[in-house]
mmCIF file of C-alpha atoms in Angstrom:
data_model
loop_
_atom_site.group_PDB
_atom_site.id
_atom_site.type_symbol
_atom_site.label_atom_id
_atom_site.label_comp_id
_atom_site.label_asym_id
_atom_site.label_seq_id
_atom_site.Cartn_x
_atom_site.Cartn_y
_atom_site.Cartn_z
ATOM 1 C CA MET A 1 38.435 85.705 108.208
ATOM 2 C CA ILE A 2 41.874 84.209 107.681
ATOM 3 C CA ARG A 3 44.553 86.082 109.571
ATOM 4 C CA GLN A 4 47.557 87.002 107.452
ATOM 5 C CA HIS A 5 50.851 86.303 109.179
ATOM 6 C CA PRO A 6 53.558 88.908 108.786
ATOM 7 C CA ILE A 7 56.712 87.925 106.961
ATOM 8 C CA SER A 8 59.816 88.973 108.823
ATOM 9 C CA LEU A 9 62.763 90.494 107.000
ATOM 10 C CA SER A 10 64.852 87.630 108.293
ATOM 11 C CA PHE A 11 62.864 85.220 106.101
ATOM 12 C CA PRO A 12 65.062 84.046 103.205
ATOM 13 C CA LEU A 13 63.871 85.790 100.079
ATOM 14 C CA PHE A 14 65.876 84.382 97.272
ATOM 15 C CA VAL A 15 69.476 83.432 96.780
ATOM 16 C CA PHE A 16 71.658 86.448 96.257
ATOM 17 C CA GLY A 17 74.670 85.585 94.192
ATOM 18 C CA LEU A 18 77.134 87.783 96.013
ATOM 19 C CA PHE A 19 79.136 89.344 94.222
ATOM 20 C CA LEU A 20 79.559 92.749 93.080
ATOM 21 C CA ALA A 21 81.394 93.753 89.982
ATOM 22 C CA THR A 22 84.213 96.198 90.404
ATOM 23 C CA ALA A 23 83.631 99.887 89.864
ATOM 24 C CA SER A 24 83.193 100.944 86.254
ATOM 25 C CA LEU A 25 83.470 104.306 84.576
ATOM 26 C CA ALA A 26 80.698 106.618 85.694
ATOM 27 C CA GLN A 27 78.860 109.013 83.484
ATOM 28 C CA GLU A 28 80.486 112.360 82.897
ATOM 29 C CA GLN A 29 78.175 114.138 85.331
ATOM 30 C CA ASP A 30 78.608 111.439 87.982
ATOM 31 C CA GLU A 31 82.371 110.935 88.042
ATOM 32 C CA ASP A 32 82.541 110.788 91.823
ATOM 33 C CA TRP A 33 79.997 107.978 92.131
ATOM 34 C CA SER A 34 81.039 104.392 92.770
ATOM 35 C CA GLU A 35 79.123 101.962 90.607
ATOM 36 C CA PHE A 36 78.455 98.289 91.139
ATOM 37 C CA GLU A 37 76.067 95.628 90.000
ATOM 38 C CA THR A 38 74.102 93.317 92.253
ATOM 39 C CA SER A 39 73.540 89.679 91.426
ATOM 40 C CA VAL A 40 69.865 89.008 91.831
ATOM 41 C CA GLU A 41 68.620 86.766 89.052
ATOM 42 C CA THR A 42 70.415 85.062 86.195
ATOM 43 C CA ILE A 43 69.016 83.076 83.298
ATOM 44 C CA ALA A 44 70.440 81.267 80.292
ATOM 45 C CA GLN A 45 70.969 83.663 77.393
ATOM 46 C CA ASP A 46 69.103 81.548 74.836
ATOM 47 C CA GLU A 47 65.995 81.604 76.963
ATOM 48 C CA LEU A 48 65.687 85.400 77.137
ATOM 49 C CA GLU A 49 62.606 87.030 75.725
ATOM 50 C CA GLU A 50 63.057 89.132 72.630
ATOM 51 C CA SER A 51 62.648 92.408 74.502
ATOM 52 C CA ASN A 52 64.363 93.411 77.738
ATOM 53 C CA THR A 53 61.539 95.744 78.704
ATOM 54 C CA THR A 54 57.781 95.791 78.971
ATOM 55 C CA ALA A 55 55.271 98.570 79.358
ATOM 56 C CA ALA A 56 54.870 99.584 83.000
ATOM 57 C CA TYR A 57 51.120 99.113 83.173
ATOM 58 C CA PRO A 58 50.343 96.323 85.623
ATOM 59 C CA ASP A 59 46.833 94.876 85.310
ATOM 60 C CA GLU A 60 46.869 93.411 88.797
ATOM 61 C CA PRO A 61 48.636 94.060 92.096
ATOM 62 C CA PRO A 62 52.374 93.411 91.682
ATOM 63 C CA PRO A 63 54.141 90.643 93.593
ATOM 64 C CA PHE A 64 55.123 91.280 97.182
ATOM 65 C CA ARG A 65 58.745 91.540 96.089
ATOM 66 C CA ARG A 66 59.850 92.095 92.494
ATOM 67 C CA ARG A 67 62.600 89.845 91.167
ATOM 68 C CA ILE A 68 65.213 91.794 89.220
ATOM 69 C CA MET A 69 67.899 90.593 86.855
ATOM 70 C CA ARG A 70 71.374 91.880 87.657
ATOM 71 C CA GLU A 71 72.211 92.983 84.114
ATOM 72 C CA ASP A 72 69.143 95.236 84.022
ATOM 73 C CA ILE A 73 70.104 97.650 86.802
ATOM 74 C CA THR A 74 72.893 100.006 87.767
ATOM 75 C CA VAL A 75 73.458 101.037 91.385
ATOM 76 C CA ARG A 76 75.699 103.866 92.526
ATOM 77 C CA SER A 77 76.584 105.142 95.978
ATOM 78 C CA LYS A 78 78.224 108.325 97.201
ATOM 79 C CA ASN A 79 79.525 109.433 100.582
ATOM 80 C CA LEU A 80 78.178 112.795 101.707
ATOM 81 C CA ARG A 81 79.110 114.970 104.655
ATOM 82 C CA LEU A 82 76.292 116.733 106.486
ATOM 83 C CA ASP A 83 76.563 120.219 107.928
ATOM 84 C CA SER A 84 76.781 118.523 111.339
ATOM 85 C CA GLY A 85 80.013 116.875 110.214
ATOM 86 C CA LYS A 86 78.527 113.388 110.199
ATOM 87 C CA LYS A 87 78.650 111.210 107.109
ATOM 88 C CA ILE A 88 75.847 109.489 105.231
ATOM 89 C CA ARG A 89 75.707 107.518 101.996
ATOM 90 C CA LEU A 90 73.366 108.349 99.133
ATOM 91 C CA VAL A 91 72.330 105.214 97.237
ATOM 92 C CA TYR A 92 70.752 105.355 93.819
ATOM 93 C CA GLY A 93 69.432 102.574 91.577
ATOM 94 C CA THR A 94 68.227 102.945 88.003
ATOM 95 C CA PRO A 95 67.345 100.760 85.033
ATOM 96 C CA LYS A 96 70.618 100.246 83.167
ATOM 97 C CA LYS A 97 71.293 102.613 80.263
ATOM 98 C CA ALA A 98 67.953 104.338 80.843
ATOM 99 C CA GLN A 99 67.558 108.041 80.107
ATOM 100 C CA ASN A 100 64.965 110.552 81.281
ATOM 101 C CA VAL A 101 63.450 108.250 83.872
ATOM 102 C CA PRO A 102 61.140 109.403 86.674
ATOM 103 C CA ALA A 103 62.661 109.076 90.136
ATOM 104 C CA VAL A 104 61.394 108.535 93.653
ATOM 105 C CA PHE A 105 63.257 109.455 96.824
ATOM 106 C CA VAL A 106 62.353 107.103 99.655
ATOM 107 C CA LEU A 107 62.102 107.869 103.357
ATOM 108 C CA ASP A 108 61.604 104.431 104.856
ATOM 109 C CA ILE A 109 63.239 103.273 108.051
ATOM 110 C CA GLU A 110 63.916 99.931 106.384
ATOM 111 C CA THR A 111 66.532 101.461 104.089
ATOM 112 C CA ASN A 112 68.803 101.863 107.096
ATOM 113 C CA ILE A 113 67.804 98.565 108.701
ATOM 114 C CA LEU A 114 68.787 96.567 105.631
ATOM 115 C CA ALA A 115 71.988 98.563 105.112
ATOM 116 C CA ASN A 116 73.157 97.591 108.589
ATOM 117 C CA ALA A 117 71.876 94.018 108.692
ATOM 118 C CA PRO A 118 74.317 91.305 109.744
ATOM 119 C CA THR A 119 75.348 89.126 106.835
ATOM 120 C CA PHE A 120 78.041 86.719 105.773
ATOM 121 C CA ARG A 121 81.100 87.656 103.762
ATOM 122 C CA GLY A 122 81.478 85.836 100.496
ATOM 123 C CA LEU A 123 84.622 84.483 99.001
ATOM 124 C CA ASN A 124 86.860 87.153 97.449
ATOM 125 C CA SER A 125 84.571 90.024 98.499
ATOM 126 C CA THR A 126 86.128 93.088 100.073
ATOM 127 C CA LYS A 127 84.661 95.032 102.973
ATOM 128 C CA ARG A 128 83.782 97.823 100.547
ATOM 129 C CA GLN A 129 81.938 95.405 98.263
ATOM 130 C CA GLN A 130 80.084 93.956 101.213
ATOM 131 C CA ARG A 131 79.036 97.402 102.418
ATOM 132 C CA ASP A 132 77.912 98.396 98.936
ATOM 133 C CA PHE A 133 75.836 95.244 98.693
ATOM 134 C CA LEU A 134 74.111 95.985 101.994
ATOM 135 C CA ASP A 135 73.514 99.602 101.006
ATOM 136 C CA ALA A 136 71.756 98.426 97.845
ATOM 137 C CA SER A 137 69.719 95.681 99.512
ATOM 138 C CA TYR A 138 66.645 97.919 99.898
ATOM 139 C CA LEU A 139 66.377 97.991 96.106
ATOM 140 C CA LEU A 140 66.257 94.205 96.017
ATOM 141 C CA ARG A 141 64.656 93.037 99.255
ATOM 142 C CA SER A 142 62.082 95.701 100.073
ATOM 143 C CA PRO A 143 58.641 95.369 98.461
ATOM 144 C CA PHE A 144 58.689 99.111 97.821
ATOM 145 C CA GLY A 145 62.238 99.438 96.488
ATOM 146 C CA SER A 146 62.151 96.312 94.316
ATOM 147 C CA ASN A 147 58.770 97.083 92.760
ATOM 148 C CA MET A 148 59.535 100.747 92.115
ATOM 149 C CA LEU A 149 62.846 99.904 90.457
ATOM 150 C CA GLY A 150 61.352 96.963 88.612
ATOM 151 C CA ASN A 151 58.639 99.190 87.178
ATOM 152 C CA GLY A 152 61.161 101.567 85.657
ATOM 153 C CA PHE A 153 61.627 104.255 88.322
ATOM 154 C CA ALA A 154 64.986 105.409 89.609
ATOM 155 C CA VAL A 155 65.006 104.876 93.382
ATOM 156 C CA ALA A 156 67.171 106.931 95.764
ATOM 157 C CA TYR A 157 67.609 107.017 99.538
ATOM 158 C CA ILE A 158 70.233 107.675 102.194
ATOM 159 C CA VAL A 159 71.754 105.313 104.731
ATOM 160 C CA ALA A 160 74.061 105.744 107.699
ATOM 161 C CA ASP A 161 75.545 103.640 110.470
ATOM 162 C CA ASP A 162 72.741 104.687 112.832
ATOM 163 C CA LEU A 163 69.480 106.627 112.878
ATOM 164 C CA GLU A 164 70.985 109.438 114.922
ATOM 165 C CA THR A 165 73.288 110.334 112.033
ATOM 166 C CA ILE A 166 70.328 110.616 109.649
ATOM 167 C CA ARG A 167 68.412 112.599 112.241
ATOM 168 C CA SER A 168 71.256 115.136 112.377
ATOM 169 C CA ALA A 169 70.587 116.181 108.746
ATOM 170 C CA ARG A 170 69.129 119.695 108.531
ATOM 171 C CA THR A 171 66.942 121.312 105.904
ATOM 172 C CA PRO A 172 69.869 122.541 103.728
ATOM 173 C CA ASP A 173 71.313 119.007 103.804
ATOM 174 C CA TRP A 174 68.045 117.512 102.566
ATOM 175 C CA ILE A 175 67.583 120.123 99.860
ATOM 176 C CA GLY A 176 71.117 119.436 98.651
ATOM 177 C CA ILE A 177 70.403 115.695 98.573
ATOM 178 C CA PHE A 178 67.179 116.165 96.595
ATOM 179 C CA ASP A 179 68.980 118.454 94.150
ATOM 180 C CA ARG A 180 71.662 115.820 93.601
ATOM 181 C CA VAL A 181 69.025 113.238 92.691
ATOM 182 C CA ARG A 182 67.132 115.675 90.470
ATOM 183 C CA ASP A 183 70.323 116.629 88.582
ATOM 184 C CA LEU A 184 71.577 113.119 87.856
ATOM 185 C CA LYS A 185 71.814 112.356 84.152
ATOM 186 C CA PRO A 186 69.375 109.421 83.981
ATOM 187 C CA VAL A 187 66.700 111.324 85.923
ATOM 188 C CA ASP A 188 64.167 113.647 84.375
ATOM 189 C CA GLY A 189 64.370 116.594 86.757
ATOM 190 C CA ASN A 190 60.680 117.417 86.340
ATOM 191 C CA ASN A 191 59.604 114.009 87.606
ATOM 192 C CA VAL A 192 60.922 113.414 91.120
ATOM 193 C CA PHE A 193 58.559 111.975 93.743
ATOM 194 C CA LEU A 194 58.836 111.524 97.508
ATOM 195 C CA PHE A 195 57.579 108.370 99.224
ATOM 196 C CA SER A 196 57.475 108.178 103.012
ATOM 197 C CA THR A 197 56.406 105.551 105.503
ATOM 198 C CA ARG A 198 54.712 106.738 108.691
ATOM 199 C CA GLU A 199 57.921 106.675 110.768
ATOM 200 C CA TYR A 200 59.189 109.639 108.740
ATOM 201 C CA ALA A 201 55.885 111.511 108.497
ATOM 202 C CA ASN A 202 57.107 114.461 110.587
ATOM 203 C CA LEU A 203 60.198 114.879 108.447
ATOM 204 C CA SER A 204 58.637 114.179 105.060
ATOM 205 C CA VAL A 205 55.680 116.532 105.550
ATOM 206 C CA TYR A 206 57.997 119.323 106.622
ATOM 207 C CA LEU A 207 60.412 118.734 103.727
ATOM 208 C CA THR A 208 57.539 118.742 101.250
ATOM 209 C CA SER A 209 56.677 122.222 102.505
ATOM 210 C CA ARG A 210 60.220 123.298 101.588
ATOM 211 C CA TYR A 211 60.774 121.445 98.312
ATOM 212 C CA ASN A 212 58.606 120.921 95.242
ATOM 213 C CA PHE A 213 58.181 117.306 94.197
ATOM 214 C CA SER A 214 56.071 115.904 91.387
ATOM 215 C CA GLY A 215 54.085 114.058 94.025
ATOM 216 C CA PHE A 216 54.251 113.128 97.701
ATOM 217 C CA ILE A 217 53.084 109.664 98.805
ATOM 218 C CA LEU A 218 52.630 109.226 102.553
ATOM 219 C CA GLU A 219 51.531 106.321 104.693
ATOM 220 C CA GLU A 220 49.001 107.809 107.102
ATOM 221 C CA PRO A 221 50.850 108.368 110.386
ATOM 222 C CA GLY A 222 47.930 107.991 112.822
ATOM 223 C CA TYR A 223 49.653 110.149 115.443
ATOM 224 C CA LEU A 224 49.991 113.857 116.165
ATOM 225 C CA LEU A 225 52.586 115.355 113.852
ATOM 226 C CA PHE A 226 55.364 117.620 115.121
ATOM 227 C CA SER A 227 54.991 116.344 118.677
ATOM 228 C CA SER A 228 57.034 113.927 120.794
ATOM 229 C CA LYS A 229 54.009 112.914 122.878
ATOM 230 C CA THR A 230 51.932 109.858 121.953
ATOM 231 C CA HIS A 231 48.435 110.976 123.137
ATOM 232 C CA GLU A 232 47.320 107.347 122.803
ATOM 233 C CA ASP A 233 44.304 107.833 125.060
ATOM 234 C CA VAL A 234 42.979 110.628 122.854
ATOM 235 C CA ILE A 235 43.642 108.629 119.682
ATOM 236 C CA ARG A 236 41.605 105.707 121.038
ATOM 237 C CA LYS A 237 38.652 108.003 121.796
ATOM 238 C CA SER A 238 38.941 110.199 118.703
ATOM 239 C CA ASP A 239 35.924 108.679 116.954
ATOM 240 C CA LYS A 240 33.766 110.142 119.740
ATOM 241 C CA LEU A 241 35.547 113.511 119.931
ATOM 242 C CA SER A 242 35.269 116.584 117.719
ATOM 243 C CA SER A 243 38.311 118.184 116.100
ATOM 244 C CA GLU A 244 38.204 120.984 118.646
ATOM 245 C CA GLU A 245 38.177 118.522 121.534
ATOM 246 C CA ILE A 246 41.070 116.562 120.066
ATOM 247 C CA TRP A 247 43.247 119.660 119.675
ATOM 248 C CA ARG A 248 42.369 120.814 123.171
ATOM 249 C CA ARG A 249 43.217 117.441 124.721
ATOM 250 C CA THR A 250 46.505 117.008 122.855
ATOM 251 C CA ASP A 251 48.454 120.186 122.109
ATOM 252 C CA PRO A 252 46.565 123.243 120.775
ATOM 253 C CA THR A 253 49.824 124.801 119.556
ATOM 254 C CA ARG A 254 50.258 121.919 117.070
ATOM 255 C CA GLU A 255 47.081 122.992 115.287
ATOM 256 C CA PHE A 256 48.776 126.176 114.135
ATOM 257 C CA VAL A 257 51.899 124.248 113.112
ATOM 258 C CA TYR A 258 49.734 122.010 110.921
ATOM 259 C CA GLU A 259 48.198 125.070 109.279
ATOM 260 C CA LYS A 260 51.540 126.773 108.758
ATOM 261 C CA VAL A 261 53.254 123.733 107.239
ATOM 262 C CA PHE A 262 50.388 122.537 105.024
ATOM 263 C CA SER A 263 49.723 126.029 103.698
ATOM 264 C CA ARG A 264 53.263 125.998 102.220
ATOM 265 C CA ILE A 265 52.930 122.658 100.415
ATOM 266 C CA ARG A 266 52.458 122.976 96.666
ATOM 267 C CA THR A 267 53.117 119.319 95.896
ATOM 268 C CA PRO A 268 50.164 116.988 95.159
ATOM 269 C CA ILE A 269 49.710 114.508 98.011
ATOM 270 C CA MET A 270 48.551 110.897 98.013
ATOM 271 C CA LEU A 271 47.713 109.562 101.460
ATOM 272 C CA ILE A 272 47.557 105.802 102.020
ATOM 273 C CA ARG A 273 44.911 105.110 104.659
ATOM 274 C CA ASN A 274 43.632 102.063 106.495
ATOM 275 C CA PRO A 275 39.994 102.472 107.643
ATOM 276 C CA ASP A 276 40.547 99.746 110.235
ATOM 277 C CA SER A 277 43.510 101.439 111.914
ATOM 278 C CA ALA A 278 43.300 102.898 115.407
ATOM 279 C CA GLY A 279 44.407 106.322 114.155
ATOM 280 C CA TYR A 280 41.964 106.587 111.244
ATOM 281 C CA ALA A 281 39.398 108.791 113.025
ATOM 282 C CA PHE A 282 42.184 110.785 114.651
ATOM 283 C CA SER A 283 43.741 111.598 111.276
ATOM 284 C CA GLU A 284 40.340 112.391 109.803
ATOM 285 C CA LYS A 285 39.817 115.123 112.407
ATOM 286 C CA THR A 286 43.373 116.483 112.421
ATOM 287 C CA LEU A 287 45.400 115.736 109.282
ATOM 288 C CA ILE A 288 42.532 115.531 106.771
ATOM 289 C CA SER A 289 40.750 118.473 108.372
ATOM 290 C CA LYS A 290 43.822 120.688 108.006
ATOM 291 C CA LEU A 291 44.471 119.542 104.444
ATOM 292 C CA ASN A 292 40.950 120.707 103.603
ATOM 293 C CA GLN A 293 41.307 123.932 105.533
ATOM 294 C CA THR A 294 44.564 124.867 103.761
ATOM 295 C CA ARG A 295 43.097 123.842 100.372
ATOM 296 C CA SER A 296 45.907 121.375 99.812
ATOM 297 C CA TYR A 297 45.758 119.265 96.665
ATOM 298 C CA TYR A 298 45.468 115.704 97.917
ATOM 299 C CA GLU A 299 43.801 112.384 97.324
ATOM 300 C CA THR A 300 43.430 109.345 99.524
ATOM 301 C CA ILE A 301 43.758 105.650 98.809
ATOM 302 C CA GLU A 302 42.070 103.396 101.347
ATOM 303 C CA VAL A 303 43.365 99.855 101.716
ATOM 304 C CA ARG A 304 41.872 97.814 104.529
ATOM 305 C CA GLY A 305 44.156 95.820 106.765
ATOM 306 C CA MET A 306 47.551 96.329 108.308
ATOM 307 C CA GLY A 307 50.392 96.612 105.840
ATOM 308 C CA ARG A 308 53.429 96.803 108.092
ATOM 309 C CA ASP A 309 54.123 96.054 111.717
ATOM 310 C CA LEU A 310 57.053 97.405 113.711
ATOM 311 C CA THR A 311 58.616 95.887 116.784
ATOM 312 C CA VAL A 312 60.241 98.877 118.445
ATOM 313 C CA PHE A 313 63.209 98.614 120.792
ATOM 314 C CA GLY A 314 63.415 102.333 121.527
ATOM 315 C CA GLY A 315 60.907 105.187 121.253
ATOM 316 C CA SER A 316 57.337 104.636 120.099
ATOM 317 C CA THR A 317 55.735 104.106 116.702
ATOM 318 C CA ASN A 318 52.746 106.101 117.967
ATOM 319 C CA SER A 319 54.806 109.280 118.357
ATOM 320 C CA GLY A 320 56.921 109.207 115.233
ATOM 321 C CA VAL A 321 60.060 109.229 117.375
ATOM 322 C CA ILE A 322 62.142 106.071 117.054
ATOM 323 C CA ASP A 323 65.522 105.848 118.745
ATOM 324 C CA VAL A 324 66.645 102.416 117.583
ATOM 325 C CA SER A 325 65.954 100.633 114.293
ATOM 326 C CA PRO A 326 62.882 98.419 114.764
ATOM 327 C CA LYS A 327 62.134 95.015 113.348
ATOM 328 C CA VAL A 328 59.783 95.323 110.371
ATOM 329 C CA SER A 329 57.231 92.706 109.351
ATOM 330 C CA TYR A 330 54.915 92.832 106.342
ATOM 331 C CA TYR A 331 51.435 91.640 105.417
ATOM 332 C CA PRO A 332 52.054 90.804 101.725
ATOM 333 C CA PRO A 333 48.492 91.065 100.293
ATOM 334 C CA THR A 334 48.005 94.538 101.771
ATOM 335 C CA VAL A 335 51.468 95.776 100.819
ATOM 336 C CA SER A 336 51.001 94.525 97.246
ATOM 337 C CA LYS A 337 47.903 96.733 96.995
ATOM 338 C CA TRP A 338 49.875 99.678 98.391
ATOM 339 C CA VAL A 339 52.617 99.147 95.836
ATOM 340 C CA TYR A 340 50.118 98.937 92.991
ATOM 341 C CA GLU A 341 48.502 102.241 94.022
ATOM 342 C CA ILE A 342 51.859 103.978 94.571
ATOM 343 C CA ILE A 343 53.240 102.975 91.187
ATOM 344 C CA SER A 344 49.983 103.869 89.429
ATOM 345 C CA TYR A 345 49.945 107.277 91.111
ATOM 346 C CA MET A 346 53.543 108.073 90.155
ATOM 347 C CA ARG A 347 53.047 106.862 86.604
ATOM 348 C CA ILE A 348 49.888 108.942 86.091
ATOM 349 C CA ASN A 349 51.530 112.041 87.549
ATOM 350 C CA SER A 350 54.765 111.670 85.586
ATOM 351 C CA SER A 351 55.279 113.404 82.256
ATOM 352 C CA VAL A 352 57.713 110.676 81.167
ATOM 353 C CA ASP A 353 56.645 107.083 80.776
ATOM 354 C CA PRO A 354 58.619 104.567 82.867
ATOM 355 C CA VAL A 355 59.483 101.287 81.183
ATOM 356 C CA ALA A 356 59.384 98.213 83.393
ATOM 357 C CA LEU A 357 62.278 95.811 83.582
ATOM 358 C CA ARG A 358 61.787 92.251 82.423
ATOM 359 C CA ASP A 359 60.529 90.055 85.236
ATOM 360 C CA PRO A 360 62.202 86.632 85.587
ATOM 361 C CA ALA A 361 58.981 85.318 87.143
ATOM 362 C CA ASN A 362 57.233 85.771 83.785
ATOM 363 C CA MET A 363 59.972 84.151 81.711
ATOM 364 C CA ARG A 364 60.370 80.534 80.742
ATOM 365 C CA SER A 365 62.678 78.714 83.102
ATOM 366 C CA TRP A 366 65.765 77.317 81.437
ATOM 367 C CA LYS A 367 66.541 73.621 81.466
#
């Protein structure tokens, strides 16, 4: 078997033509948003295809990262103040001039990593333009953000200067943020999804019990939810233990928390699972068992092989508690399968049909 080597985020992706256009007039409902465009791909006008859009029905797994043309997207950002007094920024990308598009709110630790990545300042760019560019980089550099946006979904997330600021957000803050996304003019309010990587499993599962989404996509966490302890020894032995033994050897009180939270979820769930992962049997006897017990509406997608790898400099990926932004590496073939399943799931469960952006990779190169 050939081992796939992870691609670090520091690997050059493609040349970003920095820079951002100045703010333009926002839509009537969004007057307090700042708007800018990101230079991602350009192509000679006489070589453009007749149509700017294609049907969002991929026949094969999408590319690891989706190339996007700058004139096809609009990105807005807004400063928000949390109840704690701390400030965050809500970033929102949508196909340009689109109406009634389905949206996905993303809880991925990489949104904040990319927004705070060191970068160079281009000629004639202001600090505000540079910050806006970094805030939007998840839409362009992440395999999840770029493919979701490229396939016609509005993509929203929050960023801050550090993880502690995001962690200070409380339930009313999150509900207010979700309502803002749902009420934006381009978004069809009946088609808002939540996508979460495993680092935010505790938060995303809880929020789904308090807010109705069109669908909830979760990377299987592989650790005990709602607990700060890792229980790694139990996880390693979970294939030989019963559910009762696992609860007894970890934290029996968490079993009732699982039941309480999952019994309140009315949102359909898609769980991305890796049968080869160390936490697969553990989740089968805790998470899956409780989903069945509470009669939750869920489905699972199993993709073999590691998709993402985190190098953690604070906290532990096995506990769901991370103190410092980690380094994220990807295994492109696996992640491409994830993206394909995620987009297919959202498209099937959306009552409005997303329209994919044109893909420069499929267009004739200009001479």
